[in-house]
CSV table of C-alpha atoms and ligand atoms in Angstrom, one decimal:
chain,number,residue,atom,x,y,z
E,1,UNK,CA,0.0,0.0,0.0
E,2,UNK,CA,1.3,3.5,-0.9
E,3,UNK,CA,1.3,6.4,1.6
E,4,UNK,CA,-2.0,8.2,1.4
E,5,UNK,CA,-4.1,11.0,2.9
E,6,UNK,CA,-7.9,10.5,2.9
E,7,UNK,CA,-10.1,13.4,3.8
E,8,UNK,CA,-13.7,13.1,2.7
E,9,UNK,CA,-15.7,15.6,4.8
E,10,UNK,CA,-19.1,15.5,3.1
E,11,UNK,CA,-22.0,15.2,5.5
E,12,UNK,CA,-24.1,12.3,4.2
E,13,UNK,CA,-27.7,12.3,5.3
E,14,UNK,CA,-29.2,9.0,4.1
E,15,UNK,CA,-32.7,7.5,4.2
E,16,UNK,CA,-36.4,8.0,3.8
E,17,UNK,CA,-37.7,11.6,3.9
E,18,UNK,CA,-34.2,13.1,4.4
E,19,UNK,CA,-34.9,15.7,1.7
E,20,UNK,CA,-37.0,17.5,4.4
E,21,UNK,CA,-33.7,18.4,6.1
E,22,UNK,CA,-32.4,20.4,3.2
E,23,UNK,CA,-33.0,23.9,4.7
E,24,UNK,CA,-31.4,23.0,8.0
E,25,UNK,CA,-28.4,21.7,6.2
E,26,UNK,CA,-28.1,24.8,3.9
E,27,UNK,CA,-28.1,26.9,7.0
E,28,UNK,CA,-25.6,24.8,8.8
E,29,UNK,CA,-23.2,25.1,5.9
E,30,UNK,CA,-23.5,28.9,5.6
E,31,UNK,CA,-26.1,29.4,2.9
E,32,UNK,CA,-28.5,32.4,3.0
E,33,UNK,CA,-29.2,32.9,-0.7
E,34,UNK,CA,-29.2,29.7,-2.8
E,35,UNK,CA,-28.8,28.9,-6.5
E,36,UNK,CA,-31.0,25.9,-7.0
E,37,UNK,CA,-29.7,23.9,-9.9
E,38,UNK,CA,-31.7,21.0,-11.4
E,39,UNK,CA,-32.2,19.0,-14.6
E,40,UNK,CA,-34.9,18.4,-17.2
E,41,UNK,CA,-38.3,17.4,-15.8
E,42,UNK,CA,-37.9,14.5,-13.4
E,43,UNK,CA,-37.4,16.5,-10.2
E,44,UNK,CA,-40.4,18.8,-11.0
E,45,UNK,CA,-42.6,15.9,-12.0
E,46,UNK,CA,-41.9,14.0,-8.9
E,47,UNK,CA,-42.7,17.0,-6.7
E,48,UNK,CA,-39.2,17.1,-5.3
E,49,UNK,CA,-38.5,20.7,-6.3
E,50,UNK,CA,-41.8,21.8,-4.7
E,51,UNK,CA,-40.8,19.9,-1.5
E,52,UNK,CA,-37.3,21.4,-1.4
E,53,UNK,CA,-38.4,24.9,-2.1
E,54,UNK,CA,-41.1,24.6,0.5
E,55,UNK,CA,-38.5,23.8,3.1
E,56,UNK,CA,-36.3,26.7,2.0
E,57,UNK,CA,-39.3,29.0,2.2
E,58,UNK,CA,-40.1,27.8,5.8
E,59,UNK,CA,-36.6,28.9,6.8
E,60,UNK,CA,-36.7,32.2,4.9
E,61,UNK,CA,-33.9,31.1,2.6
E,62,UNK,CA,-34.2,32.8,-0.8
E,63,UNK,CA,-33.3,31.1,-4.0
E,64,UNK,CA,-32.8,31.7,-7.7
E,65,UNK,CA,-33.1,28.9,-10.3
E,66,UNK,CA,-31.0,27.4,-13.0
E,67,UNK,CA,-32.9,24.5,-14.5
E,68,UNK,CA,-32.9,22.3,-17.6
E,69,UNK,CA,-29.3,20.9,-17.1
E,70,UNK,CA,-28.9,18.1,-19.6
E,71,UNK,CA,-26.8,14.9,-19.3
E,72,UNK,CA,-23.2,15.5,-20.3
E,73,UNK,CA,-23.5,19.1,-19.1
E,74,UNK,CA,-22.0,21.9,-21.1
E,75,UNK,CA,-20.1,25.1,-20.4
E,76,UNK,CA,-22.8,27.4,-21.6
E,77,UNK,CA,-25.0,26.5,-18.5
E,78,UNK,CA,-22.0,27.1,-16.2
E,79,UNK,CA,-21.6,30.6,-17.5
E,80,UNK,CA,-25.3,31.2,-17.1
E,81,UNK,CA,-25.1,30.0,-13.5
E,82,UNK,CA,-22.1,32.2,-12.7
E,83,UNK,CA,-24.0,35.2,-14.0
E,84,UNK,CA,-27.0,34.5,-11.8
E,85,UNK,CA,-24.7,34.0,-8.8
E,86,UNK,CA,-23.2,37.5,-9.4
E,87,UNK,CA,-26.5,39.1,-10.2
E,88,UNK,CA,-28.4,37.8,-7.2
E,89,UNK,CA,-25.6,37.7,-4.5
E,90,UNK,CA,-25.8,33.9,-4.2
E,91,UNK,CA,-23.7,32.4,-1.4
E,92,UNK,CA,-24.6,28.7,-1.7
E,93,UNK,CA,-25.2,26.3,-4.7
E,94,UNK,CA,-27.8,23.6,-4.2
E,95,UNK,CA,-27.8,20.8,-6.8
E,96,UNK,CA,-31.0,18.6,-7.0
E,97,UNK,CA,-30.2,15.7,-9.4
E,98,UNK,CA,-27.4,13.5,-10.6
E,99,UNK,CA,-23.9,13.9,-11.9
E,100,UNK,CA,-24.8,16.3,-14.6
E,101,UNK,CA,-26.5,18.7,-12.3
E,102,UNK,CA,-24.0,18.3,-9.5
E,103,UNK,CA,-21.0,18.9,-11.8
E,104,UNK,CA,-22.6,22.0,-13.2
E,105,UNK,CA,-23.1,23.2,-9.7
E,106,UNK,CA,-19.5,22.5,-8.8
E,107,UNK,CA,-18.2,24.4,-11.9
E,108,UNK,CA,-20.4,27.4,-11.1
E,109,UNK,CA,-19.1,27.3,-7.5
E,110,UNK,CA,-15.5,27.5,-8.8
E,111,UNK,CA,-16.2,30.0,-11.5
E,112,UNK,CA,-18.2,32.4,-9.4
E,113,UNK,CA,-15.2,33.3,-7.2
E,114,UNK,CA,-12.7,33.5,-10.0
E,115,UNK,CA,-11.8,36.6,-12.0
E,116,UNK,CA,-11.1,34.7,-15.2
E,117,UNK,CA,-12.8,32.0,-17.2
E,118,UNK,CA,-13.9,28.9,-15.2
E,119,UNK,CA,-12.6,26.7,-18.1
E,120,UNK,CA,-9.1,27.7,-17.1
E,121,UNK,CA,-9.3,25.2,-14.3
E,122,UNK,CA,-10.5,22.3,-16.5
E,123,UNK,CA,-7.9,22.9,-19.2
E,124,UNK,CA,-5.1,23.2,-16.6
E,125,UNK,CA,-4.4,26.9,-17.0
E,126,UNK,CA,-5.2,27.9,-13.4
E,127,UNK,CA,-5.8,26.6,-9.9
E,128,UNK,CA,-8.8,27.8,-7.8
E,129,UNK,CA,-8.2,29.4,-4.4
E,130,UNK,CA,-11.9,29.4,-3.3
E,131,UNK,CA,-15.3,28.1,-4.2
E,132,UNK,CA,-18.8,28.6,-3.0
E,133,UNK,CA,-20.2,25.8,-0.9
E,134,UNK,CA,-22.2,23.1,-2.7
E,135,UNK,CA,-25.0,20.9,-1.3
E,136,UNK,CA,-26.7,18.0,-3.0
E,137,UNK,CA,-30.0,16.3,-3.1
E,138,UNK,CA,-29.2,13.1,-5.1
E,139,UNK,CA,-31.7,11.6,-7.4
E,140,UNK,CA,-29.7,9.0,-9.3
E,141,UNK,CA,-26.9,6.8,-8.0
E,142,UNK,CA,-24.2,6.7,-10.7
E,143,UNK,CA,-21.5,9.3,-11.0
E,144,UNK,CA,-20.6,9.5,-7.3
E,145,UNK,CA,-20.3,13.3,-7.7
E,146,UNK,CA,-22.2,13.7,-4.4
E,147,UNK,CA,-19.1,12.5,-2.5
E,148,UNK,CA,-16.3,13.3,-5.0
E,149,UNK,CA,-14.2,16.3,-5.6
E,150,UNK,CA,-14.5,15.9,-9.3
E,151,UNK,CA,-16.7,17.5,-11.9
E,152,UNK,CA,-16.9,16.8,-15.7
E,153,UNK,CA,-18.0,19.5,-18.1
E,154,UNK,CA,-18.0,19.6,-21.9
E,155,UNK,CA,-16.9,22.7,-23.7
E,156,UNK,CA,-19.2,23.1,-26.6
E,157,UNK,CA,-16.5,24.7,-28.8
E,158,UNK,CA,-14.5,21.6,-29.9
E,159,UNK,CA,-16.6,19.1,-27.7
E,160,UNK,CA,-13.9,18.8,-25.1
E,161,UNK,CA,-15.3,16.8,-22.2
E,162,UNK,CA,-12.8,17.3,-19.3
E,163,UNK,CA,-12.8,16.3,-15.6
E,164,UNK,CA,-11.5,18.5,-13.0
E,165,UNK,CA,-10.6,17.6,-9.4
E,166,UNK,CA,-10.6,20.2,-6.6
E,167,UNK,CA,-11.2,19.4,-3.0
E,168,UNK,CA,-12.9,22.8,-2.8
E,169,UNK,CA,-15.8,21.3,-4.6
E,170,UNK,CA,-16.5,18.3,-2.5
E,171,UNK,CA,-20.1,18.8,-1.4
E,172,UNK,CA,-20.7,20.1,2.1
E,173,UNK,CA,-23.7,17.7,2.4
E,174,UNK,CA,-25.4,15.1,0.3
E,175,UNK,CA,-29.0,14.1,1.0
E,176,UNK,CA,-29.6,10.6,-0.2
E,177,UNK,CA,-33.1,9.2,-0.1
E,178,UNK,CA,-33.2,5.8,-2.0
E,179,UNK,CA,-37.0,6.4,-2.6
E,180,UNK,CA,-36.2,9.3,-4.9
E,181,UNK,CA,-34.5,6.9,-7.3
E,182,UNK,CA,-37.6,4.8,-7.8
E,183,UNK,CA,-38.8,7.1,-10.5
E,184,UNK,CA,-35.7,6.4,-12.6
E,185,UNK,CA,-36.3,4.9,-16.0
E,186,UNK,CA,-34.6,1.4,-16.0
E,187,UNK,CA,-32.0,2.5,-18.5
E,188,UNK,CA,-30.8,5.2,-16.1
E,189,UNK,CA,-30.6,2.8,-13.2
E,190,UNK,CA,-28.6,0.4,-15.3
E,191,UNK,CA,-26.2,3.0,-16.6
E,192,UNK,CA,-25.7,4.1,-13.0
E,193,UNK,CA,-24.8,0.6,-11.9
E,194,UNK,CA,-22.3,0.3,-14.8
E,195,UNK,CA,-20.7,3.7,-13.9
E,196,UNK,CA,-20.2,2.9,-10.2
E,197,UNK,CA,-18.7,-0.5,-11.0
E,198,UNK,CA,-16.3,1.2,-13.4
E,199,UNK,CA,-15.3,3.7,-10.7
E,200,UNK,CA,-14.2,0.7,-8.7
E,201,UNK,CA,-12.5,-0.9,-11.8
E,202,UNK,CA,-10.4,2.2,-12.2
E,203,UNK,CA,-9.0,1.7,-8.8
E,204,UNK,CA,-9.1,-2.1,-8.4
E,205,UNK,CA,-7.1,-2.8,-11.6
E,206,UNK,CA,-3.8,-1.6,-10.2
E,207,UNK,CA,-0.3,-2.9,-9.7
E,208,UNK,CA,-0.1,-1.6,-6.1
E,209,UNK,CA,-0.5,-4.4,-3.4
E,210,UNK,CA,-3.6,-3.6,-1.4
E,211,UNK,CA,-5.3,-6.7,0.0
E,212,UNK,CA,-7.8,-5.0,2.4
E,213,UNK,CA,-8.8,-2.3,-0.2
E,214,UNK,CA,-9.2,-5.0,-2.8
E,215,UNK,CA,-11.3,-7.2,-0.5
E,216,UNK,CA,-13.9,-4.5,0.3
E,217,UNK,CA,-13.9,-3.3,-3.3
E,218,UNK,CA,-14.7,-6.8,-4.4
E,219,UNK,CA,-17.5,-7.0,-1.8
E,220,UNK,CA,-19.0,-3.7,-3.1
E,221,UNK,CA,-18.9,-4.9,-6.7
E,222,UNK,CA,-20.5,-8.2,-5.9
E,223,UNK,CA,-23.3,-6.6,-3.9
E,224,UNK,CA,-24.0,-3.9,-6.6
E,225,UNK,CA,-24.4,-6.7,-9.2
E,226,UNK,CA,-26.7,-8.7,-7.0
E,227,UNK,CA,-28.8,-5.7,-6.1
E,228,UNK,CA,-29.0,-4.5,-9.7
E,229,UNK,CA,-30.4,-7.9,-10.7
E,230,UNK,CA,-33.0,-7.6,-7.9
E,231,UNK,CA,-34.0,-4.2,-9.1
E,232,UNK,CA,-34.4,-5.5,-12.6
E,233,UNK,CA,-37.4,-7.5,-11.3
E,234,UNK,CA,-38.4,-5.4,-8.3
E,235,UNK,CA,-37.5,-1.8,-9.1
E,236,UNK,CA,-39.3,-0.6,-5.9
E,237,UNK,CA,-37.2,-2.7,-3.6
E,238,UNK,CA,-36.1,-0.2,-1.0
E,239,UNK,CA,-33.2,-2.2,0.4
E,240,UNK,CA,-31.7,-2.9,-3.0
E,241,UNK,CA,-32.2,0.8,-3.9
E,242,UNK,CA,-30.4,1.8,-0.7
E,243,UNK,CA,-27.4,-0.5,-1.3
E,244,UNK,CA,-27.0,0.7,-4.8
E,245,UNK,CA,-27.2,4.3,-3.8
E,246,UNK,CA,-24.6,4.0,-1.0
E,247,UNK,CA,-22.4,1.9,-3.3
E,248,UNK,CA,-22.4,4.7,-5.8
E,249,UNK,CA,-20.9,7.0,-3.2
E,250,UNK,CA,-18.4,4.4,-1.9
E,251,UNK,CA,-17.3,3.6,-5.4
E,252,UNK,CA,-16.1,7.2,-6.0
E,253,UNK,CA,-15.4,9.0,-2.8
E,254,UNK,CA,-11.8,7.8,-2.8
E,255,UNK,CA,-12.2,4.9,-0.3
E,256,UNK,CA,-11.6,2.2,-2.9
E,257,UNK,CA,-8.5,3.9,-4.2
E,258,UNK,CA,-6.6,4.7,-1.0
E,259,UNK,CA,-3.0,3.8,-1.2
E,260,UNK,CA,-3.3,2.6,-4.8
E,261,UNK,CA,-2.1,3.8,-8.1
E,262,UNK,CA,-5.3,4.4,-10.1
E,263,UNK,CA,-5.9,3.8,-13.8
E,264,UNK,CA,-8.8,5.9,-15.4
E,265,UNK,CA,-8.1,4.9,-19.0
E,266,UNK,CA,-11.6,3.5,-19.5
E,267,UNK,CA,-13.2,6.7,-18.3
E,268,UNK,CA,-11.0,8.9,-20.5
E,269,UNK,CA,-11.8,6.8,-23.5
E,270,UNK,CA,-15.5,6.9,-22.7
E,271,UNK,CA,-15.6,10.6,-22.2
E,272,UNK,CA,-14.6,11.0,-25.9
E,273,UNK,CA,-17.5,8.8,-26.9
E,274,UNK,CA,-20.1,10.7,-24.7
E,275,UNK,CA,-18.7,14.1,-25.8
E,276,UNK,CA,-18.9,13.3,-29.5
E,277,UNK,CA,-22.0,11.1,-29.7
E,278,UNK,CA,-23.8,12.4,-26.5
E,279,UNK,CA,-24.6,8.9,-25.2
E,280,UNK,CA,-25.2,8.2,-21.5
E,281,UNK,CA,-21.8,7.8,-19.8
E,282,UNK,CA,-22.7,4.5,-18.2
E,283,UNK,CA,-23.9,3.1,-21.6
E,284,UNK,CA,-20.5,4.1,-23.1
E,285,UNK,CA,-18.6,2.4,-20.3
E,286,UNK,CA,-20.5,-0.9,-20.8
E,287,UNK,CA,-18.9,-1.0,-24.2
E,288,UNK,CA,-15.4,0.2,-23.3
E,289,UNK,CA,-14.8,-1.6,-20.0
E,290,UNK,CA,-14.9,-5.2,-21.3
E,291,UNK,CA,-12.8,-4.2,-24.4
E,292,UNK,CA,-10.2,-2.6,-22.1
E,293,UNK,CA,-10.1,-5.7,-19.9
E,294,UNK,CA,-9.6,-7.9,-22.9
E,295,UNK,CA,-6.8,-5.8,-24.1
E,296,UNK,CA,-4.9,-5.3,-20.9
E,297,UNK,CA,-5.2,-8.9,-19.7
E,298,UNK,CA,-2.8,-9.9,-22.5
E,299,UNK,CA,-0.1,-7.7,-21.0
E,300,UNK,CA,-0.9,-7.9,-17.4
E,301,UNK,CA,-3.3,-10.7,-16.5
E,302,UNK,CA,-3.1,-10.8,-12.7
E,303,UNK,CA,-5.9,-8.5,-11.5
E,304,UNK,CA,-8.2,-9.5,-14.4
E,305,UNK,CA,-7.7,-13.1,-13.3
E,306,UNK,CA,-8.5,-12.2,-9.7
E,307,UNK,CA,-11.5,-10.2,-10.8
E,308,UNK,CA,-12.9,-13.1,-12.8
E,309,UNK,CA,-12.7,-15.4,-9.8
E,310,UNK,CA,-13.5,-13.1,-6.9
E,311,UNK,CA,-16.1,-10.8,-8.5
E,312,UNK,CA,-17.5,-12.7,-11.5
E,313,UNK,CA,-17.5,-16.0,-9.6
E,314,UNK,CA,-15.7,-18.0,-12.3
E,315,UNK,CA,-14.8,-21.5,-10.9
E,316,UNK,CA,-11.0,-21.8,-11.6
E,317,UNK,CA,-10.8,-25.6,-11.2
E,318,UNK,CA,-9.0,-27.2,-14.1
E,319,UNK,CA,-8.8,-24.0,-16.2
E,320,UNK,CA,-5.8,-22.1,-17.3
E,321,UNK,CA,-5.4,-18.3,-16.8
E,322,UNK,CA,-6.6,-17.4,-20.3
E,323,UNK,CA,-9.8,-19.4,-20.0
E,324,UNK,CA,-10.5,-18.0,-16.5
E,325,UNK,CA,-10.0,-14.4,-17.8
E,326,UNK,CA,-12.1,-15.1,-20.9
E,327,UNK,CA,-15.0,-16.5,-18.8
E,328,UNK,CA,-14.7,-13.5,-16.4
E,329,UNK,CA,-15.0,-11.0,-19.2
E,330,UNK,CA,-17.9,-12.9,-20.8
E,331,UNK,CA,-19.7,-13.0,-17.4
E,332,UNK,CA,-19.3,-9.2,-17.1
E,333,UNK,CA,-20.7,-8.7,-20.6
E,334,UNK,CA,-23.6,-11.1,-19.9
E,335,UNK,CA,-24.3,-9.0,-16.7
E,336,UNK,CA,-24.5,-5.8,-18.8
E,337,UNK,CA,-26.7,-7.6,-21.3
E,338,UNK,CA,-29.0,-8.8,-18.4
E,339,UNK,CA,-29.3,-5.1,-17.5
E,340,UNK,CA,-30.6,-4.5,-21.0
E,341,UNK,CA,-27.4,-2.7,-22.2
E,342,UNK,CA,-25.3,-3.3,-25.2
E,343,UNK,CA,-21.6,-3.9,-25.2
E,344,UNK,CA,-21.2,-2.7,-28.8
E,345,UNK,CA,-20.4,0.9,-29.6
E,346,UNK,CA,-21.8,0.5,-33.0
E,347,UNK,CA,-25.1,-0.7,-31.6
E,348,UNK,CA,-25.1,2.1,-29.0
E,349,UNK,CA,-24.4,4.9,-31.4
E,350,UNK,CA,-26.5,3.4,-34.3
E,351,UNK,CA,-23.5,3.5,-36.6
E,352,UNK,CA,-19.8,2.7,-36.5
E,353,UNK,CA,-18.0,5.4,-34.5
E,354,UNK,CA,-15.3,7.4,-36.1
E,355,UNK,CA,-12.3,5.9,-34.3
E,356,UNK,CA,-9.9,8.4,-35.9
E,357,UNK,CA,-11.9,11.3,-34.4
E,358,UNK,CA,-12.1,9.6,-31.0
E,359,UNK,CA,-8.3,8.9,-30.9
E,360,UNK,CA,-7.4,12.4,-32.2
E,361,UNK,CA,-9.6,14.1,-29.5
E,362,UNK,CA,-8.3,11.7,-26.8
E,363,UNK,CA,-4.7,12.6,-27.7
E,364,UNK,CA,-5.5,16.3,-27.8
E,365,UNK,CA,-7.1,16.2,-24.3
E,366,UNK,CA,-4.9,13.6,-22.6
E,367,UNK,CA,-1.5,13.4,-24.4
E,368,UNK,CA,0.2,10.4,-25.8
E,369,UNK,CA,-0.3,7.8,-23.0
E,370,UNK,CA,-3.1,6.8,-20.8
E,371,UNK,CA,-3.7,4.6,-17.8
E,372,UNK,CA,-1.4,2.9,-15.2
E,373,UNK,CA,-2.4,-0.7,-14.8
E,374,UNK,CA,-1.1,-1.1,-18.4
E,375,UNK,CA,0.1,2.2,-19.8
E,376,UNK,CA,-1.6,2.6,-23.2
E,377,UNK,CA,-0.3,4.3,-26.3
E,378,UNK,CA,-2.8,5.9,-28.7
E,379,UNK,CA,-2.4,2.9,-31.0
E,380,UNK,CA,-3.5,0.7,-28.0
E,381,UNK,CA,-6.5,2.9,-27.4
E,382,UNK,CA,-7.4,2.6,-31.1
E,383,UNK,CA,-7.3,-1.2,-30.7
E,384,UNK,CA,-9.5,-1.0,-27.6
E,385,UNK,CA,-12.1,1.2,-29.5
E,386,UNK,CA,-12.0,-1.5,-32.3
E,387,UNK,CA,-12.6,-4.3,-29.7
E,388,UNK,CA,-15.6,-2.3,-28.5
E,389,UNK,CA,-17.2,-2.0,-31.9
X,1,LIG,O1,-32.9,15.9,-16.3
X,1,LIG,P1,-33.9,15.0,-15.6
X,1,LIG,O2,-35.3,15.1,-16.1
X,1,LIG,O3,-33.8,15.0,-14.1
X,1,LIG,O4,-33.5,13.5,-16.1
X,1,LIG,C1,-32.3,12.9,-15.6
X,1,LIG,C2,-31.3,12.6,-16.8
X,1,LIG,O5,-32.0,12.5,-18.0
X,1,LIG,C3,-32.6,11.5,-15.2
X,1,LIG,N1,-32.9,11.4,-13.7
X,1,LIG,C4,-32.1,11.7,-12.7
X,1,LIG,N2,-32.8,11.4,-11.5
X,1,LIG,C5,-34.0,10.9,-11.9
X,1,LIG,C6,-34.1,10.9,-13.3
X,1,LIG,N3,-35.2,10.5,-13.9
X,1,LIG,C7,-36.2,10.1,-13.1
X,1,LIG,N4,-36.2,10.0,-11.8
X,1,LIG,C8,-35.1,10.4,-11.1
X,1,LIG,N5,-35.0,10.3,-9.8
X,1,LIG,O6,-31.4,10.7,-15.4
X,1,LIG,C9,-30.8,11.2,-16.5
X,1,LIG,C10,-29.3,11.2,-16.3
X,1,LIG,O7,-28.9,12.1,-15.3
X,1,LIG,P2,-27.4,12.5,-15.1
X,1,LIG,O8,-27.2,13.5,-14.1
X,1,LIG,O9,-26.8,12.9,-16.5
X,1,LIG,O10,-26.8,11.1,-14.7
X,1,LIG,P3,-25.4,10.7,-14.0
X,1,LIG,O11,-25.5,10.9,-12.5
X,1,LIG,O12,-25.1,9.4,-14.5
X,1,LIG,O13,-24.4,11.8,-14.5
X,1,LIG,C11,-23.7,11.7,-15.7
X,1,LIG,C12,-22.6,12.8,-15.8
X,1,LIG,O14,-21.7,12.7,-14.7
X,1,LIG,C13,-20.3,12.6,-15.3
X,1,LIG,C14,-20.6,11.9,-16.6
X,1,LIG,O15,-19.5,12.0,-17.5
X,1,LIG,C15,-21.9,12.6,-17.1
X,1,LIG,O16,-21.5,13.8,-17.7
X,1,LIG,N6,-19.5,12.0,-14.4
X,1,LIG,C16,-19.1,12.7,-13.3
X,1,LIG,C17,-18.2,12.3,-12.3
X,1,LIG,C18,-17.9,13.0,-11.1
X,1,LIG,N7,-18.4,14.3,-11.0
X,1,LIG,O17,-17.1,12.6,-10.2
X,1,LIG,C19,-17.6,11.0,-12.5
X,1,LIG,C20,-18.2,10.1,-13.5
X,1,LIG,O18,-17.2,9.2,-13.9
X,1,LIG,C21,-18.8,10.8,-14.7
X,1,LIG,O19,-17.8,11.0,-15.7
X,2,LIG,ZN1,-18.0,7.4,-14.4
């Protein structure tokens, strides 16, 4: 295990009706005038926005609204949010939604206190010194943004989808009521499960010895898969919703990566796909992750072999390493198919993706090499995109 520092100070408030505590939490973390950020229609339709604003009103907390944030959120909405913050003297950003809404809120929180263009942070030109506080009411377990210091924004000009990590943007609180996720279309639940699993893959597939971290990472992965299959037949199962919701946070708040060198090649390759073709992030990962595993197992089989046995429950008796790995990857693909997702980029996008464009953009955004478990050249990435077709 490598040396590490783990500080994850988000106040998680979990369970039924916890959204009713939103105003108390905003107050506790210093908010007086709130920018309420949310997505398309779901939070209005379910009555959640009414319930949240009702609680804010009871405490005389004023709010302004930025709504209609779309999946794979874009920089234009961030600029709009920053302008509202300045116009209305906002001192707290409240995100009601999933990763797209939360990431927009985080980018606004950074940009509002900066004299220059918020994109400077995402493209590495500047480092922030301050950010407004962000609070979250989570409606979809997936991206893990409620407990992570990361945010991912797409710059419309050039379709650059970039992730930025700043501890300043780790949410002050995250309200997590599993019941709020019961209105999710199945496709979104499935994409969320794929995403949280992949957040663990990025940390699990590592060359750093870490027996304890690997053991609890494997336990989380196995449980998420079990609960996802339960939800496939019983989408209103509270206990399964609760496990999946908490797993989404544990997968990405850093706990599964402590003391380990992390990889992140799969995510970076997927971000090009969702930036250019605007597909759901989890749906893209379901295509890239098995292709990545197939490719890296040839150069570094150890963790893929371990994953096949300990997570995908392949019985190793009488089988050589290659067969165990092949069965493990097939079992992962079968699981994605059982969730109703495709593992083919061509099927996902509706045509063959332009691999040259994906690789060119990847190299422009990330440089010539990617990943750590097996460092990948751009030619390797091209081959992985091919394997995912
Ligand atoms: O806009 P509405 O109508 O709310 O619909 C949303 C949206 O269409 C819907 N939804 C959310 N909660 C719902 C609901 N529908 C019904 N009932 C509910 N309770 O779900 C759709 C997807 O929402 P979105 O926020 O886009 O999902 P997700 O949480 O998967 O976020 C995806 C974004 O997060 C980024 C992804 O790249 C993508 O841009 N990521 C952010 C990370 C981070 N900040 O740490 C890490 C991840 O790896 C990821 O890259
Ligand atoms: Zn992800």
